Each structure stands twice: as C-alpha cells, then as structure tokens.
Amino acid sequence: MMNDQGRVSTGSAVVPFCHSSDQPSALQQQFSEWECGSAVPQGTDRGWMCCPKGWRRFQGSCYFLSTDIMNCAESAENCTGMGSQLVVITSSAEQEFLIEQGTQPSKEINFYIGLFEDDVGQWQWVDKTPYNGTAAFWRKGEPSPGHAENCTVMHLPEGTHNNWNDVRPYERHHRICEAAAVTV
C-alpha cells in the first residue's frame, strides 16, 4: 500500500518508489493501493512492477476492465481521469491476454478500446500509435463501411481471436483502460 512517503507494499516488503523525476505519474497520483509482482530476474535492483489494486498486469502495462458502461467519449474521459487511456493493442499476445481477462461465463460483453476512425477508412489509435491493418483483430465483415460507427469495441467472449467491432459513439459499453506499470 502506498503511503504519504511514496512507498508501496509488495506482499510483506515495503519498498520506496523509484521515480525518474520528482513528479509521480498521473496513475500514481490517482491510486493509494498497489499490487506488485516480480518483473525481473533475482539480484537486480528494480525488481517489482506495480499496478493499482484491482488492475491486471501484463508485460509492462496495467489494465482496468470496467464493470459499468459509458458511451465512447465518456469511456475515453474516464480512463484519462484515472491517469490512463483506452487500451492500445499492439500484439497478438496482448489481444490474447485481454480475451482471457474478459471471459465471463455465458455473458457477452463489449469493451471500448482506443481505436477510432478519424475519417472514412482512416483508423487511429488514441495514443497515435500507427494503425497496422495486418495486426488488427476485426470480426468477419468489420469494420463496417461508412463513418457512423467510428469507435471500436472488443466483443467478449467471442470464442475467436478476431473480436473487434466498430460501433456508434453514443452506444454504452464497458471499457478497458491501460497505463504503464510503475517499476520499483
């Protein structure tokens, strides 16, 4: 648990946060309880990666899967307000991890992700990561033609790796937020 001295609990050990600057990250300013796991081989100094309590860690990122629903803009704003952003999926391994996290028995749920259509056929990630059509995971027949459906959701449990669908921005869905894990 982080206290006012900027410390975090890692099981039974309490270690100080190591900052690259004197300013804590936006994510660190939003949360007081953290869960940490060993991230590097034994014997190195910075051996813990931490995420806010209730978030899930994969590689160097922390993920929050919401239980409530909002429209596309509200979802993006909510993530930003927590010091994160809607998830940017850059690999098949990350896609698989998120599919596993979102699986709930016999419940089909849509989660907003950080992929938007700027102009007809021009998809852009929220953090400006270049969109790579060959590393996209659209459902068959998606994205739909036209510009009315310009936000993207991941449909879980789809039962397939390709589960993205473009939707209208006013539709209310869950969201997946992502932030860099804090290393201590």
Coordinates of C-alpha atoms in Angstrom, one line a residue:
M1 CA 0.0 0.0 0.0
M2 CA 1.4 3.4 -1.0
N3 CA 1.7 5.8 2.0
D4 CA 2.5 9.5 2.1
Q5 CA 6.2 8.8 1.9
G6 CA 5.6 7.3 -1.5
R7 CA 6.0 3.7 -0.6
V8 CA 4.2 0.6 -1.8
S9 CA 3.5 -2.7 -0.2
T10 CA 4.8 -5.8 -2.0
G11 CA 3.4 -8.7 -0.1
S12 CA 5.3 -8.4 3.2
A13 CA 8.0 -6.0 1.9
V14 CA 7.6 -2.2 1.7
V15 CA 9.9 -0.6 -0.9
P16 CA 10.2 3.1 -1.9
F17 CA 9.1 4.2 -5.3
C18 CA 11.9 5.0 -7.7
H19 CA 11.0 8.0 -9.9
S20 CA 12.8 9.1 -13.0
S21 CA 11.7 12.6 -11.9
D22 CA 10.4 14.2 -8.7
Q23 CA 6.8 14.2 -10.1
P24 CA 4.8 11.0 -9.6
S25 CA 3.0 9.8 -12.7
A26 CA -0.7 10.6 -13.2
L27 CA -1.5 7.0 -12.4
Q28 CA 0.4 7.2 -9.1
Q29 CA -1.5 10.3 -8.2
Q30 CA -4.9 8.6 -8.6
F31 CA -4.4 5.5 -6.5
S32 CA -3.3 4.7 -3.0
E33 CA -3.3 0.9 -3.1
W34 CA -1.0 -1.0 -5.3
E35 CA -0.2 -4.7 -6.1
C36 CA 3.3 -5.6 -7.2
G37 CA 4.9 -8.6 -8.7
S38 CA 8.4 -9.6 -9.5
A39 CA 9.2 -8.5 -13.0
V40 CA 12.9 -9.1 -13.5
P41 CA 15.4 -11.9 -12.5
Q42 CA 16.6 -12.1 -8.9
G43 CA 19.5 -10.0 -8.0
T44 CA 18.6 -6.8 -9.8
D45 CA 17.7 -3.5 -8.1
R46 CA 14.4 -2.6 -9.8
G47 CA 12.6 -5.9 -9.5
W48 CA 8.9 -5.0 -9.0
M49 CA 6.2 -3.9 -11.4
C50 CA 3.2 -2.4 -9.7
C51 CA -0.4 -1.7 -10.8
P52 CA -3.2 -0.1 -8.9
K53 CA -5.2 -2.6 -6.8
G54 CA -7.9 -4.3 -9.0
W55 CA -6.0 -3.7 -12.2
R56 CA -4.3 -6.5 -14.1
R57 CA -0.7 -6.5 -15.2
F58 CA 0.6 -7.9 -18.5
Q59 CA 4.2 -7.3 -19.5
G60 CA 4.9 -3.6 -18.8
S61 CA 1.2 -2.4 -18.7
C62 CA -1.7 -2.3 -16.2
Y63 CA -5.2 -2.9 -17.4
F64 CA -8.6 -1.9 -15.9
L65 CA -11.7 -3.7 -17.2
S66 CA -14.8 -1.7 -16.1
T67 CA -17.9 -3.1 -14.6
D68 CA -20.1 -0.1 -15.5
I69 CA -21.0 1.2 -19.0
M70 CA -20.5 4.6 -20.7
N71 CA -20.5 6.0 -24.2
C72 CA -17.3 6.3 -26.3
A73 CA -16.3 9.8 -25.2
E74 CA -17.2 9.2 -21.6
S75 CA -15.1 6.0 -21.6
A76 CA -12.1 7.8 -23.0
E77 CA -12.5 10.6 -20.5
N78 CA -12.9 8.1 -17.6
C79 CA -9.6 6.4 -18.5
T80 CA -7.8 9.8 -18.8
G81 CA -9.2 10.8 -15.4
M82 CA -7.5 7.7 -13.9
G83 CA -4.1 8.6 -15.4
S84 CA -4.5 6.1 -18.2
Q85 CA -6.0 5.8 -21.7
L86 CA -8.3 3.4 -23.6
V87 CA -6.2 0.3 -24.4
V88 CA -3.9 0.3 -27.4
I89 CA -3.5 -3.3 -28.6
T90 CA -0.2 -3.8 -30.4
S91 CA 0.4 -7.6 -30.4
S92 CA -1.4 -10.9 -30.7
A93 CA -0.1 -11.8 -27.2
E94 CA -1.8 -8.6 -25.7
Q95 CA -5.0 -9.4 -27.6
E96 CA -5.0 -13.0 -26.1
F97 CA -4.3 -11.7 -22.6
L98 CA -7.3 -9.3 -22.8
I99 CA -9.6 -12.1 -24.2
E100 CA -8.6 -14.2 -21.2
Q101 CA -9.3 -11.3 -18.7
G102 CA -12.7 -10.5 -20.1
T103 CA -14.1 -14.0 -20.3
Q104 CA -17.1 -14.4 -18.1
P105 CA -19.3 -17.5 -18.4
S106 CA -22.2 -17.1 -20.7
K107 CA -22.1 -13.3 -20.7
E108 CA -21.4 -11.4 -23.9
I109 CA -19.9 -8.0 -23.2
N110 CA -18.4 -5.2 -25.3
F111 CA -15.4 -3.2 -24.1
Y112 CA -14.3 0.0 -25.7
I113 CA -10.7 0.0 -26.9
G114 CA -8.6 3.0 -28.0
L115 CA -9.1 2.7 -31.8
F116 CA -11.1 5.4 -33.6
E117 CA -12.0 6.2 -37.2
D118 CA -10.7 9.7 -37.9
D119 CA -12.1 9.8 -41.4
V120 CA -13.8 7.2 -43.5
G121 CA -11.4 4.2 -43.5
Q122 CA -8.7 6.0 -41.6
W123 CA -8.3 4.2 -38.2
Q124 CA -6.1 5.8 -35.5
W125 CA -5.1 4.6 -32.0
V126 CA -5.8 7.1 -29.2
D127 CA -2.0 7.5 -28.4
K128 CA -1.2 8.0 -32.1
T129 CA 0.5 4.6 -32.4
P130 CA 0.3 3.8 -36.2
Y131 CA -2.6 1.6 -37.1
N132 CA -1.5 -1.6 -38.7
G133 CA -4.3 -3.4 -40.5
T134 CA -2.4 -6.7 -40.5
A135 CA -2.2 -6.6 -36.7
A136 CA -5.9 -5.8 -36.3
F137 CA -8.4 -8.2 -34.9
W138 CA -11.7 -7.3 -36.6
R139 CA -14.6 -9.7 -36.7
K140 CA -15.5 -11.0 -40.1
G141 CA -17.2 -8.3 -42.2
E142 CA -15.9 -5.5 -39.9
P143 CA -15.2 -2.6 -39.8
S144 CA -18.5 -1.5 -41.3
P145 CA -18.3 0.8 -44.3
G146 CA -19.1 4.5 -43.7
H147 CA -18.3 6.8 -40.8
A148 CA -21.3 6.4 -38.5
E149 CA -19.6 3.6 -36.5
N150 CA -16.3 5.3 -35.6
C151 CA -15.5 3.8 -32.2
T152 CA -14.2 0.2 -31.6
V153 CA -15.2 -2.4 -29.1
M154 CA -13.8 -5.8 -28.2
H155 CA -16.6 -8.3 -28.0
L156 CA -16.1 -10.9 -25.3
P157 CA -16.5 -13.9 -25.0
E158 CA -16.4 -14.2 -28.8
G159 CA -14.7 -17.5 -28.9
T160 CA -12.3 -16.2 -31.5
H161 CA -9.1 -14.1 -31.7
N162 CA -10.9 -11.7 -34.1
N163 CA -13.5 -9.9 -32.0
W164 CA -13.3 -6.2 -32.8
N165 CA -16.4 -4.4 -34.0
D166 CA -16.9 -0.8 -34.9
V167 CA -19.9 0.9 -33.1
R168 CA -21.7 4.2 -32.9
P169 CA -20.1 6.6 -30.4
Y170 CA -23.3 7.1 -28.3
E171 CA -23.6 3.3 -27.6
R172 CA -22.9 2.5 -24.0
H173 CA -20.4 -0.3 -23.3
H174 CA -17.7 -1.3 -20.8
R175 CA -14.1 -0.1 -21.4
I176 CA -10.6 -1.3 -21.0
C177 CA -8.1 1.3 -19.7
E178 CA -4.3 0.9 -20.0
A179 CA -1.4 2.6 -18.3
A180 CA 2.3 1.8 -17.9
A181 CA 3.1 -0.3 -14.9
V182 CA 5.2 1.5 -12.2
T183 CA 8.6 0.0 -11.6
V184 CA 10.1 0.0 -8.1

